[in-house]
Amino acid sequence: MSNPSMPLLLLLLFSHFMLMKIEAKSNVHIVYLGERQHDDPKLVIDSHHEMLAKTVGSKEEASKLMVYNYKHGFSGFAAKLTESQAQKLSETPGVVQVIPNSIFSLKTTRSWDFLGLYNLLYNSKLGEGSIIGLIDTGIWPESESFSDEGLGPVPSGWKGKGFNTSGTIEFFSPRDANGHGTHTSSTAAGAFVKNANYKGLGNGVARGGAPLARLAMYKVCWNVKGGQCAAADILKAFDEAIHDGVHVISVSIASEIPLLPEVDQHNAIATGSFHAVAKGIPVVCAAGNDGPTSQTVQNTAPWNLTVAASSTDRAFPTLITLGNNKTLTGQSTYIGKTIDFTGIVYLELDELYTASAEGKNEALLLNATLVAGKVVLVFPSAPLRVNLTRVKAIGVAGVLFARNPAYDFAHCTIDFACVEVNPEVASQILLYARSTRFPVVKVLPSSTFDSKLVSPKVAIFSARGPNSIAPEILKPDIAAPGVNILAATSPISPFSFNGFDVLSGTSMATPHVSGIVALLKLAHPDWSPAAIKSALVTTAWKNGPSGSPISAEGTPIKIADPFDFGGIVNPITSYIFQATYFKMLRDSRIENIDKPIISKPDCQVLTEKLYSNLCFFFNLYTSN
């Protein structure tokens, strides 16, 4: 096999120290200047240093304080400033906003067959010639999913630099320690990998949506508290991606609640994506994982394509038989031996735990005398951060979690019978356990089940509308597979199995759409980002393969509505769709809108008065 690092055209590293500083209340600020005033990046940089020098006293001091220059897609810089310096800069002519740095977070085989990508895939030559930019945690380039076998020359429009990862062991580099970026990258554009599986489950050929597309990874997220990403790094990634010539940008990142308006000074994704879309680069973003609560959808800027998560026609069922011969179904990745009939225990919260040797309530341990040799039923009222290694060590036979299986199995990945059952099934098990003196249960290992009878649903965790910032803009725009997605991961991830993992989240749904967008741009090079969005949203599935309406998980389960999703992405009909184009009208027409979604003053703040017509375009587009 030839060098697997070559498809990774750019592995761009952003400042780890910035996250470290943020945690220590850093004074990094983003000075946003809107559109560039010069075409020459050197002149743009010089103007930044000159502006900062006037504030801090000298060019030497300005150089020490400068962190980033945004010089390609838009103009601005990140610098370490005191509050008084930031205030002084904000009053400088030409400065649109001075933005305090902020933190964003990650929104963590079969799915492509489920979507039926074949016509578009082959008419687009498997994505050959396309470049997908991902803003994420990095990548593990040696994964089979990133083999360069069958790839042609680097596309001529590429302006970035390659990164040879041979011998790289330092993780202050684009290498992925988390696994999230590797997973999203292989979902969008992974090569064909035979016999891909997770502990024998889901065995088959893994691939991405555009297997011959190139990947440009912009590492902005670090393995801190599960994956955190600094706003200054995110803006730098957008700036470089615009310059490098990527064809689509995939962002499996979102802010935390409370949500931020598109023109809010903290909303780096909205600002960066605005400039990308204005230059013809579609931006695909995660909707967030705070569902099923309403008004939690994130990345709501109308120019973004915001992706919700759905299940597919695949499940990993685990059969559970009670002592009364009733068989129920859960889901897990357990592939060990059958647990023959053994006792089942449901413990109230105060019984489930006992204080540690030090007597600290926060150091909670399972009560071994009650649970050894038995299967334990755990309801959500008990914390899900049960230490499964400890549970296994004290002799517990298995754990049944009363938790919707739409979540991933992250806490159930050790070789141990850890099964997720929905609350209704758990209630049946509990009623049985309380109705007999010696309740017993049998647990079989998991299997893989693919069938059109498994109707897709909007995942319970997928963030919901209405859009809390601008209810007139329906969000999410589209849904895609994001539940139990098998894809490549970093081999040092604690949940890696032969370089693969099963993850769930709108993070996993986003690269499905990014891969499809890359193919659509190849098939229809004259389509704008708005035309691509129109084609995808207009043709999305509202019914599952069986013909029944797609439902949305929650309490109770219901038929999915426009606030749950925009339909499940349908690459077949979007490819042949005759996209509707919307004409950009003159700036003067903005005043004629009765209720613009984004006000003219706000648009001018975002774009420094240079893209007011584009703001009107999006108002017209979304209102229609």
Coordinates of C-alpha atoms in Angstrom, one line a residue:
M1 CA 0.0 0.0 0.0
S2 CA 1.3 3.5 -0.9
N3 CA 1.8 6.3 1.6
P4 CA -1.6 6.8 3.3
S5 CA -0.8 10.3 4.3
M6 CA -1.1 11.8 0.8
P7 CA -4.9 12.2 0.6
L8 CA -4.7 14.5 3.6
L9 CA -3.8 17.6 1.7
L10 CA -3.7 19.8 4.7
L11 CA -3.3 18.9 8.4
L12 CA -3.4 22.4 9.9
L13 CA -2.6 22.8 13.5
F14 CA -4.0 25.5 15.7
S15 CA -2.8 26.7 19.1
H16 CA -3.2 24.2 21.9
F17 CA -1.8 26.8 24.3
M18 CA -4.8 28.9 23.5
L19 CA -7.1 26.4 25.2
M20 CA -4.8 26.2 28.1
K21 CA -4.8 29.9 28.4
I22 CA -8.5 30.1 28.2
E23 CA -8.9 27.8 31.1
A24 CA -6.7 30.2 33.0
K25 CA -9.0 33.2 32.0
S26 CA -6.9 34.2 29.1
N27 CA -7.2 37.7 27.6
V28 CA -7.1 36.6 24.0
H29 CA -9.4 38.7 21.9
I30 CA -10.5 38.6 18.2
V31 CA -10.4 41.9 16.4
Y32 CA -12.8 41.5 13.5
L33 CA -12.4 44.0 10.6
G34 CA -14.9 42.5 8.1
E35 CA -13.9 42.1 4.4
R36 CA -10.3 42.6 3.4
Q37 CA -9.2 46.0 2.2
H38 CA -6.2 44.5 0.3
D39 CA -5.8 41.5 -2.0
D40 CA -2.2 41.0 -0.9
P41 CA -2.2 39.0 2.4
K42 CA 1.1 40.7 3.3
L43 CA -0.5 44.1 3.2
V44 CA -3.4 42.8 5.3
I45 CA -0.9 41.5 7.9
D46 CA 1.0 44.8 7.9
S47 CA -2.2 46.7 8.5
H48 CA -3.0 44.5 11.4
H49 CA 0.4 45.0 13.1
E50 CA 0.2 48.8 12.5
M51 CA -3.3 49.0 14.1
L52 CA -2.2 46.9 17.1
A53 CA 1.1 48.9 17.5
K54 CA -0.9 52.1 17.8
T55 CA -2.8 50.6 20.7
V56 CA 0.1 48.8 22.6
G57 CA 2.9 51.3 21.9
S58 CA 5.3 49.6 19.5
K59 CA 5.5 47.1 16.6
E60 CA 7.8 44.9 18.7
E61 CA 5.1 44.7 21.5
A62 CA 2.4 44.1 18.8
S63 CA 4.4 41.2 17.4
K64 CA 4.7 39.6 20.8
L65 CA 0.9 39.9 21.5
M66 CA -0.3 38.8 18.0
V67 CA -1.7 35.2 17.9
Y68 CA -3.3 35.0 14.5
N69 CA -3.8 37.1 11.3
Y70 CA -7.0 36.5 9.4
K71 CA -6.0 37.5 5.9
H72 CA -7.6 35.4 3.3
G73 CA -11.4 35.0 3.6
F74 CA -11.8 38.2 5.7
S75 CA -9.7 40.6 7.7
G76 CA -8.9 40.5 11.4
F77 CA -6.5 39.2 14.0
A78 CA -6.4 37.5 17.4
A79 CA -4.1 39.0 20.0
K80 CA -3.5 38.9 23.8
L81 CA -5.0 42.1 25.1
T82 CA -6.0 43.7 28.4
E83 CA -9.5 44.9 28.8
S84 CA -8.5 48.5 28.3
Q85 CA -6.5 47.7 25.2
A86 CA -9.5 45.8 23.8
Q87 CA -11.8 48.7 24.5
K88 CA -9.4 51.1 22.8
L89 CA -9.2 48.9 19.7
S90 CA -13.0 48.6 19.6
E91 CA -13.1 52.4 19.2
T92 CA -10.6 52.5 16.3
P93 CA -11.9 53.4 12.9
G94 CA -12.3 50.3 10.7
V95 CA -12.8 47.9 13.6
V96 CA -16.2 46.1 13.4
Q97 CA -16.0 44.2 16.6
V98 CA -13.5 43.2 19.3
I99 CA -14.6 39.7 20.4
P100 CA -13.5 38.0 23.6
N101 CA -12.3 34.4 22.8
S102 CA -14.8 31.7 23.7
I103 CA -15.1 27.9 23.7
F104 CA -17.1 25.6 21.4
S105 CA -17.5 21.8 21.8
L106 CA -17.7 18.7 19.7
K107 CA -21.1 17.2 18.9
T108 CA -20.0 13.5 19.1
T109 CA -20.7 1.0 6.4
R110 CA -24.4 0.8 6.7
S111 CA -25.5 4.4 6.6
W112 CA -24.5 5.0 3.0
D113 CA -26.3 1.9 1.8
F114 CA -29.3 3.1 3.7
L115 CA -29.3 6.5 2.0
G116 CA -28.9 4.9 -1.5
L117 CA -26.1 7.0 -2.8
Y118 CA -25.2 4.9 -5.9
N119 CA -26.3 7.1 -8.8
L120 CA -24.9 10.3 -7.5
L121 CA -21.7 8.5 -6.3
Y122 CA -20.8 7.1 -9.6
N123 CA -22.0 10.0 -11.7
S124 CA -19.7 12.2 -9.6
K125 CA -16.8 9.7 -10.0
L126 CA -16.8 8.9 -6.3
G127 CA -15.9 12.4 -5.4
E128 CA -12.6 12.5 -7.4
G129 CA -11.4 16.1 -7.7
S130 CA -13.3 17.4 -4.7
I131 CA -11.7 18.7 -1.5
I132 CA -13.6 18.5 1.8
G133 CA -12.4 20.7 4.6
L134 CA -13.1 19.5 8.1
I135 CA -12.7 21.7 11.2
D136 CA -12.3 19.1 14.0
T137 CA -9.9 17.3 16.4
G138 CA -7.3 16.2 13.7
I139 CA -7.0 12.9 11.9
W140 CA -5.1 9.6 12.1
P141 CA -3.7 9.4 8.6
E142 CA -2.4 5.8 8.8
S143 CA -6.0 4.5 9.0
E144 CA -7.0 2.3 6.1
S145 CA -9.9 4.7 5.5
F146 CA -7.3 7.2 4.3
S147 CA -5.4 5.1 1.8
D148 CA -4.4 7.0 -1.3
E149 CA -4.9 3.9 -3.5
G150 CA -6.8 4.9 -6.7
L151 CA -6.5 8.6 -6.1
G152 CA -5.4 10.8 -8.9
P153 CA -3.3 14.0 -8.8
V154 CA -4.0 16.8 -6.3
P155 CA -6.7 19.1 -7.7
S156 CA -5.2 22.1 -9.5
G157 CA -7.1 24.6 -7.4
W158 CA -5.5 23.5 -4.2
K159 CA -3.4 26.3 -2.6
G160 CA -2.6 24.7 0.8
K161 CA 0.3 22.6 1.9
G162 CA 0.7 18.9 2.5
F163 CA 1.8 17.5 5.8
N164 CA 3.8 14.3 5.8
T165 CA 2.9 12.4 9.0
S166 CA 5.6 9.7 8.7
G167 CA 7.2 9.3 12.0
T168 CA 5.0 11.8 13.8
I169 CA 4.4 10.9 17.4
E170 CA 4.0 14.4 18.9
F171 CA 0.4 15.2 19.4
F172 CA 1.0 18.9 19.4
S173 CA 0.3 18.3 15.7
P174 CA -2.6 17.5 13.4
R175 CA -2.7 13.9 14.7
D176 CA -5.9 13.0 16.4
A177 CA -5.8 11.9 20.0
N178 CA -9.6 12.1 20.5
G179 CA -10.9 10.1 17.5
H180 CA -13.7 12.4 16.7
G181 CA -12.0 14.1 13.7
T182 CA -10.9 10.7 12.3
H183 CA -14.4 9.4 12.6
T184 CA -16.0 12.4 10.9
S185 CA -13.3 12.5 8.1
S186 CA -13.8 8.8 7.2
T187 CA -17.6 9.3 7.2
A188 CA -17.3 12.1 4.7
A189 CA -14.5 10.7 2.4
G190 CA -13.1 7.5 3.7
A191 CA -11.7 4.9 1.3
F192 CA -13.3 1.4 0.8
V193 CA -12.2 -0.8 3.7
K194 CA -13.3 -4.5 3.7
N195 CA -14.3 -6.4 6.8
A196 CA -14.7 -3.2 8.9
N197 CA -16.6 -4.0 12.1
Y198 CA -16.8 -3.2 15.8
K199 CA -16.2 -6.4 17.9
G200 CA -17.7 -8.4 15.0
L201 CA -20.8 -6.3 14.8
G202 CA -21.8 -4.4 11.6
N203 CA -19.3 -6.3 9.5
G204 CA -19.0 -5.1 5.9
V205 CA -17.3 -2.6 3.6
A206 CA -16.8 0.8 5.2
R207 CA -16.5 3.9 3.1
G208 CA -17.2 7.6 3.1
G209 CA -19.7 9.5 1.0
A210 CA -17.1 10.6 -1.5
P211 CA -14.4 7.9 -1.3
L212 CA -12.0 9.6 -3.8
A213 CA -12.4 13.1 -2.5
R214 CA -9.4 14.7 -0.7
L215 CA -9.5 15.7 2.9
A216 CA -8.1 19.0 4.4
M217 CA -8.1 18.7 8.2
Y218 CA -8.0 21.9 10.3
K219 CA -7.3 20.9 13.8
V220 CA -8.9 23.3 16.2
C221 CA -10.2 21.0 19.0
W222 CA -8.1 19.4 21.7
N223 CA -8.7 16.5 24.0
V224 CA -9.6 18.7 26.9
K225 CA -12.8 17.9 28.8
G226 CA -13.9 15.6 26.0
G227 CA -13.0 18.0 23.2
Q228 CA -12.9 21.8 23.3
C229 CA -12.3 24.3 20.6
A230 CA -11.3 28.0 20.8
A231 CA -13.2 30.6 18.8
A232 CA -9.9 32.2 17.6
D233 CA -8.8 28.9 16.2
I234 CA -12.1 28.2 14.5
L235 CA -12.0 31.6 12.7
K236 CA -8.4 30.9 11.6
A237 CA -9.5 27.5 10.2
F238 CA -12.2 29.2 8.1
D239 CA -9.8 31.8 6.9
E240 CA -7.2 29.2 5.8
A241 CA -9.8 26.9 4.3
I242 CA -11.2 29.7 2.1
H243 CA -7.6 30.5 0.9
D244 CA -6.7 26.8 0.3
G245 CA -9.5 26.2 -2.1
V246 CA -11.7 23.6 -0.4
H247 CA -15.0 22.9 -2.0
V248 CA -17.1 22.3 1.1
I249 CA -16.5 22.8 4.9
S250 CA -17.8 20.4 7.4
V251 CA -18.1 21.6 11.1
S252 CA -19.1 19.0 13.7
I253 CA -18.8 21.7 16.4
A254 CA -21.3 23.9 18.2
S255 CA -21.5 26.3 21.0
E256 CA -23.2 25.5 24.3
I257 CA -26.6 26.8 25.4
P258 CA -27.5 29.7 25.7
L259 CA -27.5 30.0 21.9
L260 CA -25.8 32.9 20.1
P261 CA -27.3 35.1 17.3
E262 CA -25.6 35.0 14.0
V263 CA -24.2 38.5 14.6
D264 CA -23.3 37.9 18.2
Q265 CA -19.7 38.8 18.9
H266 CA -19.0 35.3 20.3
N267 CA -20.4 33.4 17.3
A268 CA -17.2 32.4 15.5
I269 CA -18.8 29.7 13.4
A270 CA -21.5 32.0 12.0
T271 CA -18.9 34.7 11.2
G272 CA -16.4 32.4 9.5
S273 CA -19.1 30.4 7.6
F274 CA -20.6 33.7 6.3
H275 CA -17.4 34.6 4.5
A276 CA -17.0 31.0 3.2
V277 CA -20.6 30.9 1.8
A278 CA -20.2 34.4 0.3
K279 CA -17.2 33.0 -1.7
G280 CA -19.2 30.0 -2.9
I281 CA -18.1 27.4 -0.3
P282 CA -21.1 25.5 1.3
V283 CA -20.7 25.1 5.1
V284 CA -22.4 22.1 6.8
C285 CA -22.8 22.3 10.6
A286 CA -24.1 20.1 13.4
A287 CA -27.4 21.0 15.0
G288 CA -26.3 20.0 18.5
N289 CA -27.1 17.2 20.9
D290 CA -29.4 18.9 23.4
G291 CA -32.7 17.3 22.2
P292 CA -35.5 16.4 22.5
T293 CA -36.0 19.8 24.3
S294 CA -37.4 22.4 22.0
Q295 CA -35.5 25.5 20.9
T296 CA -32.1 23.9 21.4
V297 CA -30.9 23.8 17.8
Q298 CA -27.5 25.4 17.3
N299 CA -25.6 26.8 14.3
T300 CA -28.8 28.5 13.1
A301 CA -27.3 31.0 10.7
P302 CA -29.4 30.9 7.5
W303 CA -26.4 30.5 5.3
N304 CA -25.3 27.3 7.0
L305 CA -26.7 23.8 6.2
T306 CA -27.7 22.6 9.8
V307 CA -27.9 18.9 10.2
A308 CA -30.0 16.8 12.7
A309 CA -29.3 13.2 13.5
S310 CA -31.5 10.2 12.6
S311 CA -31.2 6.5 13.0
T312 CA -30.9 4.1 10.1
D313 CA -32.3 0.7 9.2
R314 CA -29.6 -1.0 11.4
A315 CA -29.8 -2.1 15.0
F316 CA -27.6 -4.1 17.4
P317 CA -30.3 -6.1 19.3
T318 CA -29.6 -8.0 22.5
L319 CA -32.3 -10.4 23.6
I320 CA -33.3 -10.5 27.2
T321 CA -35.4 -13.3 28.5
L322 CA -37.1 -13.1 31.9
G323 CA -37.9 -16.0 34.3
N324 CA -41.5 -15.9 33.1
N325 CA -40.3 -16.7 29.6
K326 CA -41.0 -13.2 28.3
T327 CA -38.4 -12.1 25.8
L328 CA -37.5 -8.4 25.4
T329 CA -35.0 -6.5 23.3
G330 CA -32.3 -4.1 24.2
Q331 CA -29.2 -2.9 22.3
S332 CA -25.5 -3.3 23.1
T333 CA -22.1 -4.1 21.6
Y334 CA -21.7 -7.1 24.0
I335 CA -20.3 -10.1 22.2
G336 CA -19.3 -12.3 25.1
K337 CA -20.9 -15.5 26.3
T338 CA -24.6 -15.9 27.0
I339 CA -25.4 -15.0 30.6
D340 CA -27.7 -17.9 31.6
F341 CA -30.5 -17.4 34.0
T342 CA -29.2 -15.5 37.0
G343 CA -30.7 -13.1 39.6
I344 CA -31.7 -9.6 38.7
V345 CA -31.5 -6.7 41.1
Y346 CA -33.1 -3.3 41.0
L347 CA -31.7 -1.1 43.7
E348 CA -33.0 2.3 44.8
L349 CA -30.5 5.1 44.6
D350 CA -29.5 5.0 48.2
E351 CA -28.9 1.2 48.0
L352 CA -27.0 1.4 44.8
Y353 CA -24.0 3.1 46.2
T354 CA -22.0 3.1 49.4
A355 CA -19.5 5.7 50.6
S356 CA -15.8 5.2 49.9
A357 CA -13.3 4.4 52.5
E358 CA -12.7 8.1 53.1
G359 CA -16.4 8.6 53.6
K360 CA -16.8 11.1 50.7
N361 CA -20.2 11.0 49.1
E362 CA -18.8 11.9 45.7
A363 CA -16.7 8.7 45.6
L364 CA -19.6 6.3 45.1
L365 CA -19.1 2.6 44.7
L366 CA -21.5 -0.2 43.9
N367 CA -22.6 -2.2 47.0
A368 CA -20.8 -5.5 46.3
T369 CA -22.8 -7.5 48.8
L370 CA -26.1 -6.9 47.0
V371 CA -25.0 -7.2 43.4
A372 CA -22.2 -9.8 43.0
G373 CA -23.1 -12.5 40.5
K374 CA -26.3 -10.7 39.4
V375 CA -27.6 -8.5 36.6
V376 CA -28.3 -5.0 37.9
L377 CA -31.2 -2.8 36.5
V378 CA -30.3 0.9 36.6
F379 CA -32.8 3.7 35.9
P380 CA -31.9 7.3 34.9
S381 CA -32.4 8.5 38.4
A382 CA -29.1 6.8 39.2
P383 CA -26.1 8.5 37.7
L384 CA -24.9 6.9 34.5
R385 CA -21.3 7.5 35.4
V386 CA -21.1 4.1 37.0
N387 CA -17.5 2.8 37.0
L388 CA -18.0 -0.3 34.8
T389 CA -14.5 -1.5 35.4
R390 CA -15.3 -1.5 39.2
V391 CA -18.6 -3.1 38.6
K392 CA -17.1 -6.0 36.6
A393 CA -14.3 -6.4 39.2
I394 CA -16.7 -7.0 42.1
G395 CA -18.5 -9.8 40.1
V396 CA -21.6 -8.2 38.7
A397 CA -22.8 -10.3 35.8
G398 CA -24.2 -7.4 33.7
V399 CA -26.0 -4.1 33.8
L400 CA -29.2 -3.1 32.1
F401 CA -29.4 0.7 31.6
A402 CA -32.9 2.2 31.2
R403 CA -31.7 4.6 28.6
N404 CA -32.8 5.2 25.0
P405 CA -30.5 3.2 22.8
A406 CA -30.3 6.1 20.3
Y407 CA -27.4 7.3 22.4
D408 CA -24.0 5.7 21.7
F409 CA -22.6 3.0 23.8
A410 CA -19.6 5.0 25.1
H411 CA -20.1 3.9 28.7
C412 CA -20.8 0.2 27.6
T413 CA -17.6 -0.6 25.7
I414 CA -15.7 -2.9 28.0
D415 CA -16.1 -6.6 27.4
F416 CA -19.0 -6.8 29.8
A417 CA -22.8 -7.3 29.4
C418 CA -23.8 -3.7 29.4
V419 CA -27.2 -3.4 27.7
E420 CA -29.3 -0.4 27.0
V421 CA -33.1 -0.8 27.1
N422 CA -35.7 1.9 26.5
P423 CA -37.6 3.0 29.6
E424 CA -40.7 1.0 28.6
V425 CA -38.8 -2.2 28.4
A426 CA -37.1 -1.4 31.7
S427 CA -40.4 -0.9 33.4
Q428 CA -41.6 -4.3 32.3
I429 CA -38.4 -5.8 33.7
L430 CA -38.9 -3.9 37.0
L431 CA -42.5 -5.0 37.3
Y432 CA -41.4 -8.6 36.8
A433 CA -38.6 -8.3 39.3
R434 CA -41.0 -7.0 41.9
S435 CA -43.7 -9.5 41.3
T436 CA -41.7 -12.7 42.1
R437 CA -39.6 -13.7 45.0
F438 CA -36.6 -14.9 43.0
P439 CA -36.5 -13.0 39.7
V440 CA -34.0 -14.2 37.1
V441 CA -32.9 -13.0 33.7
K442 CA -31.0 -14.4 30.7
V443 CA -28.9 -12.1 28.4
L444 CA -27.7 -13.1 24.9
P445 CA -24.8 -11.5 23.1
S446 CA -25.7 -8.8 20.6
S447 CA -26.1 -9.3 16.8
T448 CA -26.4 -7.1 13.7
F449 CA -29.9 -6.5 12.2
D450 CA -30.4 -4.7 8.9
S451 CA -34.0 -4.4 7.7
K452 CA -36.4 -1.9 6.1
L453 CA -38.7 -2.8 9.0
V454 CA -36.3 -0.8 11.2
S455 CA -37.8 2.6 10.4
P456 CA -35.5 5.6 10.8
K457 CA -36.3 8.1 13.6
V458 CA -35.0 11.5 14.6
A459 CA -32.7 10.7 17.4
I460 CA -33.7 11.6 20.9
F461 CA -30.5 13.6 21.5
S462 CA -30.8 15.6 18.2
A463 CA -31.4 19.3 19.0
R464 CA -34.8 20.6 18.1
G465 CA -36.3 23.8 16.8
P466 CA -37.9 26.3 16.7
N467 CA -34.9 28.5 16.1
S468 CA -34.7 30.4 19.4
I469 CA -32.8 33.3 17.7
A470 CA -35.0 33.8 14.6
P471 CA -38.1 31.6 14.6
E472 CA -38.8 32.6 11.0
I473 CA -35.8 30.5 9.9
L474 CA -36.7 26.8 10.1
K475 CA -33.9 24.8 11.7
P476 CA -32.6 22.1 11.5
D477 CA -32.4 22.1 7.7
I478 CA -32.0 18.4 7.1
A479 CA -31.3 15.1 9.0
A480 CA -28.8 12.4 8.2
P481 CA -27.7 9.1 9.9
G482 CA -26.1 9.9 13.2
V483 CA -26.9 7.0 15.5
N484 CA -24.4 4.2 16.0
I485 CA -22.3 5.1 13.0
L486 CA -19.3 2.7 12.3
A487 CA -16.3 4.6 11.1
A488 CA -12.5 4.9 11.6
T489 CA -11.1 6.3 14.8
S490 CA -7.8 7.1 16.4
P491 CA -6.2 3.8 17.6
I492 CA -5.3 5.4 20.9
S493 CA -9.0 6.2 21.7
P494 CA -10.1 4.1 24.7
F495 CA -13.0 2.8 22.6
S496 CA -11.2 1.8 19.5
F497 CA -11.6 -1.7 18.1
N498 CA -9.1 -2.4 15.3
G499 CA -9.2 1.3 14.4
F500 CA -13.0 1.6 14.3
D501 CA -15.6 2.8 16.6
V502 CA -19.4 3.2 16.8
L503 CA -20.4 6.7 17.7
S504 CA -23.6 8.8 17.8
G505 CA -24.3 12.5 17.6
T506 CA -25.1 15.3 15.1
S507 CA -21.3 15.3 14.7
M508 CA -21.7 12.0 12.9
A509 CA -24.7 13.2 10.8
T510 CA -22.9 16.3 9.6
P511 CA -20.2 14.6 7.5
H512 CA -22.8 12.4 5.8
V513 CA -24.3 15.6 4.3
S514 CA -20.8 17.1 3.7
G515 CA -19.9 14.1 1.5
I516 CA -23.1 14.4 -0.4
V517 CA -22.6 18.2 -0.9
A518 CA -19.1 17.4 -2.3
L519 CA -20.6 15.0 -4.9
L520 CA -23.4 17.5 -5.8
K521 CA -20.8 20.2 -6.5
L522 CA -19.0 17.9 -8.9
A523 CA -22.2 16.9 -10.6
H524 CA -23.5 20.5 -10.8
P525 CA -20.5 22.8 -10.7
D526 CA -22.7 25.8 -11.4
W527 CA -24.8 25.3 -8.3
S528 CA -24.3 27.9 -5.5
P529 CA -24.4 27.0 -1.8
A530 CA -28.0 28.2 -1.7
A531 CA -28.9 26.0 -4.7
I532 CA -27.4 22.9 -3.1
K533 CA -29.2 23.7 0.1
S534 CA -32.5 24.1 -1.8
A535 CA -32.0 20.8 -3.6
L536 CA -31.3 18.9 -0.5
V537 CA -34.1 20.4 1.7
T538 CA -36.7 20.2 -1.0
T539 CA -36.2 16.6 -1.9
A540 CA -35.6 15.2 1.6
W541 CA -37.5 12.1 2.8
K542 CA -40.5 12.6 5.1
N543 CA -41.3 8.8 5.1
G544 CA -39.2 5.8 5.9
P545 CA -38.4 2.9 3.6
S546 CA -41.6 1.1 4.6
G547 CA -43.7 4.2 3.6
S548 CA -44.6 5.2 7.1
P549 CA -43.9 8.7 8.4
I550 CA -40.6 9.3 10.1
S551 CA -41.1 9.7 13.8
A552 CA -39.1 11.7 16.4
E553 CA -38.0 10.1 19.6
G554 CA -38.9 11.7 22.9
T555 CA -41.6 11.5 25.5
P556 CA -43.9 10.5 23.8
I557 CA -42.6 9.4 20.4
K558 CA -44.4 11.5 17.7
I559 CA -44.5 12.1 14.0
A560 CA -41.5 14.2 13.1
D561 CA -42.4 17.8 12.3
P562 CA -40.3 20.7 10.7
F563 CA -38.9 21.6 14.1
D564 CA -37.4 18.2 14.5
F565 CA -35.8 17.9 11.1
G566 CA -36.1 19.0 7.5
G567 CA -36.5 15.5 6.3
I568 CA -33.8 12.8 5.9
V569 CA -31.3 13.7 3.2
N570 CA -32.1 12.0 -0.1
P571 CA -29.0 12.0 -2.4
I572 CA -30.9 10.3 -5.2
T573 CA -33.5 12.9 -6.0
S574 CA -31.4 15.9 -4.9
Y575 CA -29.0 14.9 -7.7
I576 CA -31.6 15.3 -10.4
F577 CA -33.4 18.2 -8.8
Q578 CA -33.7 21.3 -10.9
A579 CA -32.6 23.8 -8.3
T580 CA -34.4 27.0 -7.9
Y581 CA -32.1 30.0 -8.1
F582 CA -32.9 33.2 -6.3
K583 CA -31.8 36.4 -7.8
M584 CA -29.8 38.8 -5.6
L585 CA -31.5 42.2 -5.6
R586 CA -30.2 45.7 -5.0
D587 CA -29.3 46.9 -1.5
S588 CA -32.1 49.4 -1.8
R589 CA -34.7 46.7 -1.7
I590 CA -33.7 45.7 1.8
E591 CA -36.0 48.5 3.2
N592 CA -38.9 46.9 1.3
I593 CA -38.9 43.7 3.5
D594 CA -41.6 43.9 6.1
K595 CA -39.7 41.8 8.6
P596 CA -36.2 41.0 7.6
I597 CA -34.8 38.0 9.5
I598 CA -31.4 39.6 9.8
S599 CA -31.6 43.4 10.1
K600 CA -29.6 45.6 7.8
P601 CA -27.6 47.1 10.7
D602 CA -26.7 43.6 11.9
C603 CA -25.6 42.6 8.5
Q604 CA -23.5 45.6 8.2
V605 CA -21.8 44.8 11.5
L606 CA -21.1 41.3 10.3
T607 CA -19.8 42.3 6.9
E608 CA -18.7 46.0 7.3
K609 CA -21.3 47.1 4.7
L610 CA -19.9 45.1 1.9
Y611 CA -22.4 42.2 1.7
S612 CA -25.7 43.8 2.5
N613 CA -27.1 42.4 -0.7
L614 CA -26.1 38.9 0.4
C615 CA -27.9 39.5 3.7
F616 CA -31.0 40.4 1.8
F617 CA -30.6 37.4 -0.4
F618 CA -30.6 35.1 2.7
N619 CA -33.7 36.9 4.1
L620 CA -35.5 36.4 0.7
Y621 CA -34.3 32.8 0.5
T622 CA -35.4 31.8 4.0
S623 CA -38.7 33.6 3.8
N624 CA -39.6 31.7 0.6

